[in-house]
Amino acid sequence: MGEFFGLLKGGNKPSLYAALINTFIAIMKGVAFTFTGNVAMFAETMHSIGDAANQYFVFIGSALSKKAPTKRFPNGFGRLLNLVLLAAVLIVGIMAYETIREGWHQMVHPMEAEGFIISVVVLSIAILLELFVLYKAGKEVLHEAGVKGGALAPLTTSFTHLNRAKPATKLVFLEDLVATSGGILALVAVLIAHYTGFLQIEGAASIAIGLMMFYVVTKIFLDNARGVIGETDEQMVNHIANLLSERPSVKDIRELEVVKEGEFLHVETLVEVDPNLTVKEADELQNRLAELILSQPSVDDVVVSLDADDGEKHWVHVSKRPESLKKPE
C-alpha cells in the first residue's frame, strides 16, 4: 500500500486537478438539474460525471505506469496507462449515449424546465471553472512540448503542439475543451428556450454535447489503441537521428526505433563508427550516446549498439529538427 501511495505522487497533475474540479461541477449541476429538470443541464451533469470519473482513472493509471520494471514484467508498466485510458473512454461513451438519448426525448416530447436563474448561474460558474482547467491543461501541453508562449498561448498555441503532449494531458485537454464548449452551448440553449419558448433547442444542445463526447471517445480510443500495440514516434526518430548525425564519431545510422511506452519513449539504435576504435573508446562512445539520447524529452529507456562502418550510407531520411525539440543556444 505504501508503494501505491508513493506512485500516486508521480501521477499526472492536470488530470487530478481536472478530476477534483469536475467532481465539484458535477455535484453543482446535479443539484441544479434536480431543481430545474432542464435537459441541457442533465446533459452537462452526465458530461461532468463522465469527465470526473475518467480523469480519476487517468491520474491513477499515469501513476501506476511509472512503476519500476520487475522480474515478471521486465519491460515496465508504461503501456498500462494506455490500457487504463481505453477503459476510461468507455465511461465517457456510456455518458454520451445517455446524453443523446435524453436529448432526443426532449426534442420529440419537449418539456418546459423550471429554475431559469439557477440554470444560468450554475452553467456560468461551470464554464469559468472548465475554462480554468482547460488553461492549466494547455500550459501543461506547452510544457511537455518544450514550447514557451505568452499569457494566451495555453488557449491558442497549445492546439498546434497537442500531439507532443503525454496521453493523459492530451485527454484532459480534449475533455475540457469539449466541456467548455458544451457548457457554452447548454447556456445558449437555456437562454433561447426561456426567451423564445423553443424548448426543442435544449434537446438539440444535449445531442450536440453527446456527439462532442463521442468525438473525444473516438480520438482517445484510437490514440491509445496505437499505444497499446506500440507506435513509432516519427518526430522523435527524426530528432534523434539529427542528434546522432551531428556527432563526428557517428559515421552512419543503421537502425533507429523510437516506440511510445505510455508517457515515455523507448529508443533502440544501431550506429556505425570508426572500425579502428579501441574497445575502451567504443565503450565510452556508447555511454556518451546513450546519455545524449536519455537527456531528450520523455525518453526513459535507451539501447545503443555499435557496428563498424561499412562505407555504405544507410540512413538518408533525416529531416530538419522540429523547433519545439531544439535546445536554446
CSV table of C-alpha atoms in Angstrom, one decimal:
chain,number,residue,atom,x,y,z
A,1,MET,CA,0.0,0.0,0.0
A,2,GLY,CA,2.9,2.3,0.8
A,3,GLU,CA,4.3,1.8,-2.7
A,4,PHE,CA,0.9,2.6,-4.2
A,5,PHE,CA,0.6,6.0,-2.4
A,6,GLY,CA,4.2,6.7,-3.4
A,7,LEU,CA,3.4,6.1,-7.0
A,8,LEU,CA,0.4,8.4,-6.8
A,9,LYS,CA,2.8,11.3,-6.1
A,10,GLY,CA,4.1,10.9,-9.6
A,11,GLY,CA,0.6,10.9,-11.2
A,12,ASN,CA,-0.4,13.3,-13.9
A,13,LYS,CA,-1.2,16.5,-12.0
A,14,PRO,CA,-3.5,18.1,-14.7
A,15,SER,CA,-5.8,15.0,-14.6
A,16,LEU,CA,-6.0,15.2,-10.8
A,17,TYR,CA,-6.9,18.9,-10.8
A,18,ALA,CA,-9.4,18.3,-13.5
A,19,ALA,CA,-11.0,15.4,-11.6
A,20,LEU,CA,-11.4,17.4,-8.4
A,21,ILE,CA,-12.9,20.4,-10.2
A,22,ASN,CA,-15.2,18.2,-12.4
A,23,THR,CA,-16.4,16.4,-9.2
A,24,PHE,CA,-17.5,19.8,-7.8
A,25,ILE,CA,-19.0,20.8,-11.1
A,26,ALA,CA,-20.9,17.5,-11.4
A,27,ILE,CA,-22.4,17.9,-7.9
A,28,MET,CA,-23.4,21.5,-8.6
A,29,LYS,CA,-25.0,20.6,-12.0
A,30,GLY,CA,-26.7,17.6,-10.5
A,31,VAL,CA,-28.4,19.7,-7.8
A,32,ALA,CA,-29.4,22.2,-10.4
A,33,PHE,CA,-30.9,19.5,-12.6
A,34,THR,CA,-32.9,18.2,-9.6
A,35,PHE,CA,-34.5,21.6,-9.0
A,36,THR,CA,-35.0,22.6,-12.7
A,37,GLY,CA,-35.5,19.4,-14.7
A,38,ASN,CA,-33.6,21.1,-17.5
A,39,VAL,CA,-32.5,18.6,-20.2
A,40,ALA,CA,-29.4,20.6,-21.2
A,41,MET,CA,-28.4,20.6,-17.5
A,42,PHE,CA,-28.9,16.8,-17.4
A,43,ALA,CA,-26.5,16.6,-20.4
A,44,GLU,CA,-23.9,18.7,-18.7
A,45,THR,CA,-24.3,16.7,-15.4
A,46,MET,CA,-23.6,13.4,-17.3
A,47,HIS,CA,-20.7,15.1,-19.1
A,48,SER,CA,-19.1,16.2,-15.8
A,49,ILE,CA,-19.7,12.9,-14.1
A,50,GLY,CA,-18.0,11.1,-17.0
A,51,ASP,CA,-15.1,13.6,-17.1
A,52,ALA,CA,-14.5,13.3,-13.4
A,53,ALA,CA,-14.6,9.5,-13.3
A,54,ASN,CA,-12.4,9.4,-16.4
A,55,GLN,CA,-9.8,11.8,-15.0
A,56,TYR,CA,-9.6,9.9,-11.7
A,57,PHE,CA,-8.8,6.8,-13.8
A,58,VAL,CA,-6.2,8.7,-15.8
A,59,PHE,CA,-4.5,10.0,-12.7
A,60,ILE,CA,-4.2,6.6,-11.1
A,61,GLY,CA,-3.2,4.9,-14.4
A,62,SER,CA,-0.5,7.5,-15.1
A,63,ALA,CA,0.9,6.9,-11.6
A,64,LEU,CA,0.9,3.1,-11.8
A,65,SER,CA,2.5,3.3,-15.3
A,66,LYS,CA,5.7,4.7,-13.6
A,67,LYS,CA,6.1,1.5,-11.5
A,68,ALA,CA,9.7,0.2,-11.9
A,69,PRO,CA,10.2,-3.0,-14.1
A,70,THR,CA,10.0,-6.3,-12.2
A,71,LYS,CA,11.4,-9.8,-13.0
A,72,ARG,CA,7.9,-10.8,-14.2
A,73,PHE,CA,7.4,-7.6,-16.2
A,74,PRO,CA,11.0,-6.6,-17.4
A,75,ASN,CA,9.7,-4.1,-19.9
A,76,GLY,CA,8.0,-2.0,-17.2
A,77,PHE,CA,4.4,-0.8,-17.0
A,78,GLY,CA,4.5,2.2,-19.4
A,79,ARG,CA,1.6,0.8,-21.6
A,80,LEU,CA,-0.6,0.3,-18.5
A,81,LEU,CA,-1.6,4.0,-19.0
A,82,ASN,CA,-2.9,3.2,-22.5
A,83,LEU,CA,-4.9,0.3,-21.2
A,84,VAL,CA,-6.4,2.5,-18.4
A,85,LEU,CA,-7.4,5.2,-20.9
A,86,LEU,CA,-9.0,2.6,-23.2
A,87,ALA,CA,-11.2,1.5,-20.2
A,88,ALA,CA,-11.8,5.1,-19.2
A,89,VAL,CA,-13.2,6.2,-22.5
A,90,LEU,CA,-16.0,3.5,-22.1
A,91,ILE,CA,-17.4,5.6,-19.3
A,92,VAL,CA,-17.5,8.7,-21.5
A,93,GLY,CA,-19.1,6.6,-24.2
A,94,ILE,CA,-21.9,5.5,-21.9
A,95,MET,CA,-22.5,9.0,-20.7
A,96,ALA,CA,-22.5,10.3,-24.3
A,97,TYR,CA,-25.2,7.7,-25.2
A,98,GLU,CA,-27.4,8.7,-22.3
A,99,THR,CA,-26.9,12.4,-23.2
A,100,ILE,CA,-28.0,11.9,-26.8
A,101,ARG,CA,-31.0,9.6,-25.7
A,102,GLU,CA,-32.3,12.2,-23.3
A,103,GLY,CA,-31.8,15.0,-25.8
A,104,TRP,CA,-33.8,13.1,-28.4
A,105,HIS,CA,-36.6,12.5,-25.9
A,106,GLN,CA,-36.7,16.3,-25.3
A,107,MET,CA,-36.9,17.0,-29.0
A,108,VAL,CA,-39.8,14.6,-29.5
A,109,HIS,CA,-41.6,15.4,-26.3
A,110,PRO,CA,-40.5,18.9,-25.2
A,111,MET,CA,-41.0,19.8,-21.6
A,112,GLU,CA,-40.5,23.2,-20.0
A,113,ALA,CA,-37.9,23.4,-17.3
A,114,GLU,CA,-38.0,25.5,-14.2
A,115,GLY,CA,-35.4,27.4,-12.3
A,116,PHE,CA,-34.1,29.6,-15.2
A,117,ILE,CA,-31.9,31.7,-12.9
A,118,ILE,CA,-30.4,28.6,-11.2
A,119,SER,CA,-29.5,27.1,-14.6
A,120,VAL,CA,-27.8,30.3,-15.9
A,121,VAL,CA,-25.8,30.8,-12.7
A,122,VAL,CA,-24.7,27.2,-12.4
A,123,LEU,CA,-23.7,26.9,-16.1
A,124,SER,CA,-21.9,30.2,-16.0
A,125,ILE,CA,-19.8,29.1,-12.9
A,126,ALA,CA,-19.2,25.7,-14.6
A,127,ILE,CA,-17.9,27.4,-17.8
A,128,LEU,CA,-15.5,29.5,-15.9
A,129,LEU,CA,-14.2,26.5,-13.9
A,130,GLU,CA,-13.8,24.4,-17.0
A,131,LEU,CA,-12.0,27.2,-18.8
A,132,PHE,CA,-9.6,27.4,-15.9
A,133,VAL,CA,-8.9,23.6,-16.1
A,134,LEU,CA,-8.5,24.0,-19.9
A,135,TYR,CA,-6.0,26.8,-19.4
A,136,LYS,CA,-4.0,24.7,-16.9
A,137,ALA,CA,-4.0,21.7,-19.3
A,138,GLY,CA,-2.9,23.9,-22.1
A,139,LYS,CA,0.0,25.1,-20.0
A,140,GLU,CA,1.0,21.5,-19.4
A,141,VAL,CA,0.8,20.7,-23.1
A,142,LEU,CA,3.2,23.6,-23.9
A,143,HIS,CA,5.5,22.5,-21.0
A,144,GLU,CA,5.6,18.9,-22.3
A,145,ALA,CA,6.2,20.0,-25.8
A,146,GLY,CA,9.1,22.3,-24.6
A,147,VAL,CA,7.4,25.4,-26.0
A,148,LYS,CA,7.2,28.8,-24.4
A,149,GLY,CA,4.4,31.3,-25.1
A,150,GLY,CA,2.5,34.3,-23.8
A,151,ALA,CA,-0.4,34.5,-21.5
A,152,LEU,CA,-2.9,33.3,-24.1
A,153,ALA,CA,-0.7,30.6,-25.5
A,154,PRO,CA,-2.3,27.8,-23.5
A,155,LEU,CA,-5.6,28.5,-25.2
A,156,THR,CA,-4.1,29.1,-28.7
A,157,THR,CA,-0.6,27.7,-29.4
A,158,SER,CA,-1.3,24.5,-27.4
A,159,PHE,CA,-3.5,23.2,-30.2
A,160,THR,CA,-0.5,23.1,-32.5
A,161,HIS,CA,1.6,21.1,-30.1
A,162,LEU,CA,-1.1,18.8,-28.8
A,163,ASN,CA,0.5,15.8,-30.5
A,164,ARG,CA,3.6,16.2,-28.4
A,165,ALA,CA,1.7,16.1,-25.1
A,166,LYS,CA,1.6,13.0,-22.9
A,167,PRO,CA,-1.6,10.8,-23.4
A,168,ALA,CA,-3.1,11.8,-20.0
A,169,THR,CA,-2.5,15.5,-20.6
A,170,LYS,CA,-4.0,15.2,-24.1
A,171,LEU,CA,-7.1,13.5,-22.8
A,172,VAL,CA,-7.6,16.2,-20.1
A,173,PHE,CA,-7.2,19.0,-22.6
A,174,LEU,CA,-9.6,17.4,-25.1
A,175,GLU,CA,-12.2,16.6,-22.5
A,176,ASP,CA,-12.2,20.1,-21.0
A,177,LEU,CA,-12.2,21.7,-24.4
A,178,VAL,CA,-15.5,19.8,-25.1
A,179,ALA,CA,-16.7,20.5,-21.6
A,180,THR,CA,-16.2,24.3,-22.0
A,181,SER,CA,-17.8,24.2,-25.5
A,182,GLY,CA,-20.6,22.1,-24.2
A,183,GLY,CA,-21.2,24.4,-21.3
A,184,ILE,CA,-21.5,27.4,-23.6
A,185,LEU,CA,-23.8,25.5,-25.9
A,186,ALA,CA,-26.0,24.5,-23.0
A,187,LEU,CA,-26.2,28.0,-21.6
A,188,VAL,CA,-27.1,29.4,-25.1
A,189,ALA,CA,-29.8,26.7,-25.4
A,190,VAL,CA,-31.3,27.6,-21.9
A,191,LEU,CA,-31.4,31.3,-22.9
A,192,ILE,CA,-33.1,30.6,-26.2
A,193,ALA,CA,-35.6,28.2,-24.7
A,194,HIS,CA,-36.5,30.7,-22.0
A,195,TYR,CA,-36.9,33.8,-24.1
A,196,THR,CA,-38.4,32.2,-27.3
A,197,GLY,CA,-40.3,29.1,-26.0
A,198,PHE,CA,-38.5,26.9,-28.5
A,199,LEU,CA,-38.0,24.1,-26.0
A,200,GLN,CA,-36.6,21.6,-28.5
A,201,ILE,CA,-33.3,23.7,-28.6
A,202,GLU,CA,-32.4,22.1,-25.3
A,203,GLY,CA,-32.7,18.7,-26.7
A,204,ALA,CA,-30.7,19.7,-29.8
A,205,ALA,CA,-28.0,21.0,-27.5
A,206,SER,CA,-27.9,17.8,-25.5
A,207,ILE,CA,-27.5,15.8,-28.6
A,208,ALA,CA,-24.7,18.1,-29.8
A,209,ILE,CA,-22.9,17.7,-26.5
A,210,GLY,CA,-23.3,13.9,-26.7
A,211,LEU,CA,-21.7,13.9,-30.2
A,212,MET,CA,-18.8,16.0,-29.0
A,213,MET,CA,-18.3,13.5,-26.2
A,214,PHE,CA,-18.3,10.7,-28.8
A,215,TYR,CA,-15.6,12.6,-30.7
A,216,VAL,CA,-13.3,12.6,-27.6
A,217,VAL,CA,-14.1,8.9,-27.1
A,218,THR,CA,-13.1,8.1,-30.7
A,219,LYS,CA,-9.9,10.3,-30.6
A,220,ILE,CA,-8.6,8.9,-27.3
A,221,PHE,CA,-9.5,5.3,-28.2
A,222,LEU,CA,-7.6,5.4,-31.4
A,223,ASP,CA,-4.6,7.1,-29.9
A,224,ASN,CA,-4.3,4.6,-27.0
A,225,ALA,CA,-5.1,1.6,-29.2
A,226,ARG,CA,-2.0,2.5,-31.2
A,227,GLY,CA,-0.1,3.0,-27.9
A,228,VAL,CA,-1.0,-0.5,-26.6
A,229,ILE,CA,0.2,-2.1,-29.9
A,230,GLY,CA,3.4,0.0,-29.9
A,231,GLU,CA,3.5,3.1,-32.1
A,232,THR,CA,6.6,4.8,-33.5
A,233,ASP,CA,7.2,8.4,-32.7
A,234,GLU,CA,8.3,9.7,-36.1
A,235,GLN,CA,9.1,13.2,-34.9
A,236,MET,CA,11.4,11.9,-32.2
A,237,VAL,CA,13.0,9.5,-34.7
A,238,ASN,CA,14.0,12.4,-36.9
A,239,HIS,CA,15.1,14.5,-33.9
A,240,ILE,CA,17.3,11.7,-32.5
A,241,ALA,CA,18.7,10.9,-36.0
A,242,ASN,CA,19.7,14.5,-36.3
A,243,LEU,CA,21.4,14.4,-32.9
A,244,LEU,CA,23.4,11.3,-33.8
A,245,SER,CA,24.3,12.5,-37.3
A,246,GLU,CA,25.8,15.7,-35.8
A,247,ARG,CA,28.3,13.6,-33.8
A,248,PRO,CA,31.6,13.3,-35.8
A,249,SER,CA,32.2,9.8,-34.2
A,250,VAL,CA,28.9,8.5,-35.7
A,251,LYS,CA,29.6,7.6,-39.3
A,252,ASP,CA,26.1,6.3,-40.1
A,253,ILE,CA,22.9,5.1,-38.5
A,254,ARG,CA,22.0,1.5,-39.4
A,255,GLU,CA,18.8,1.2,-37.4
A,256,LEU,CA,16.8,3.6,-35.2
A,257,GLU,CA,13.5,2.9,-33.4
A,258,VAL,CA,11.5,5.1,-31.0
A,259,VAL,CA,8.5,3.4,-29.6
A,260,LYS,CA,5.9,5.1,-27.3
A,261,GLU,CA,5.5,3.3,-23.9
A,262,GLY,CA,2.7,5.2,-22.2
A,263,GLU,CA,4.1,8.6,-21.3
A,264,PHE,CA,7.6,7.6,-22.1
A,265,LEU,CA,9.7,6.6,-25.1
A,266,HIS,CA,11.9,3.5,-25.7
A,267,VAL,CA,14.8,4.0,-28.0
A,268,GLU,CA,16.9,1.4,-29.8
A,269,THR,CA,19.6,2.3,-32.3
A,270,LEU,CA,22.5,0.7,-34.1
A,271,VAL,CA,25.1,3.1,-35.3
A,272,GLU,CA,28.2,2.7,-37.4
A,273,VAL,CA,31.5,4.0,-36.1
A,274,ASP,CA,35.2,4.1,-37.0
A,275,PRO,CA,36.3,0.4,-37.1
A,276,ASN,CA,39.7,1.4,-35.7
A,277,LEU,CA,38.3,2.4,-32.3
A,278,THR,CA,39.6,0.5,-29.3
A,279,VAL,CA,37.3,-1.4,-27.0
A,280,LYS,CA,37.6,1.3,-24.4
A,281,GLU,CA,36.9,4.2,-26.9
A,282,ALA,CA,33.9,2.3,-28.2
A,283,ASP,CA,32.6,1.7,-24.7
A,284,GLU,CA,32.9,5.4,-23.8
A,285,LEU,CA,31.3,6.4,-27.1
A,286,GLN,CA,28.4,4.1,-26.4
A,287,ASN,CA,27.8,5.6,-23.0
A,288,ARG,CA,28.0,9.1,-24.3
A,289,LEU,CA,25.4,8.4,-27.0
A,290,ALA,CA,23.1,6.7,-24.5
A,291,GLU,CA,23.4,9.7,-22.1
A,292,LEU,CA,22.7,12.1,-25.0
A,293,ILE,CA,19.5,10.3,-26.0
A,294,LEU,CA,18.3,9.8,-22.4
A,295,SER,CA,18.5,13.6,-22.0
A,296,GLN,CA,15.8,14.1,-24.6
A,297,PRO,CA,12.2,14.8,-23.6
A,298,SER,CA,10.2,11.8,-22.5
A,299,VAL,CA,13.0,9.3,-23.3
A,300,ASP,CA,13.1,6.7,-20.4
A,301,ASP,CA,15.0,3.7,-21.9
A,302,VAL,CA,17.8,3.5,-24.4
A,303,VAL,CA,19.7,0.7,-26.1
A,304,VAL,CA,22.7,1.8,-28.1
A,305,SER,CA,24.6,-0.8,-30.2
A,306,LEU,CA,27.8,-0.1,-32.3
A,307,ASP,CA,29.0,-1.6,-35.5
A,308,ALA,CA,32.0,-1.0,-37.8
A,309,ASP,CA,31.4,1.5,-40.6
A,310,ASP,CA,31.0,-0.5,-43.9
A,311,GLY,CA,31.4,2.6,-46.1
A,312,GLU,CA,27.8,2.5,-47.3
A,313,LYS,CA,25.1,5.1,-46.5
A,314,HIS,CA,22.1,3.5,-44.7
A,315,TRP,CA,20.3,6.4,-43.1
A,316,VAL,CA,19.2,9.0,-45.6
A,317,HIS,CA,15.8,10.2,-44.3
A,318,VAL,CA,17.0,12.8,-41.7
A,319,SER,CA,14.6,15.8,-41.8
A,320,LYS,CA,15.0,19.1,-40.2
A,321,ARG,CA,14.8,19.0,-36.4
A,322,PRO,CA,11.4,20.3,-35.1
A,323,GLU,CA,11.7,23.8,-33.5
A,324,SER,CA,10.0,22.5,-30.3
A,325,LEU,CA,12.8,20.0,-29.7
A,326,LYS,CA,15.7,22.3,-30.2
A,327,LYS,CA,17.6,23.4,-27.2
A,328,PRO,CA,18.2,27.1,-26.7
A,329,GLU,CA,21.6,28.4,-27.9
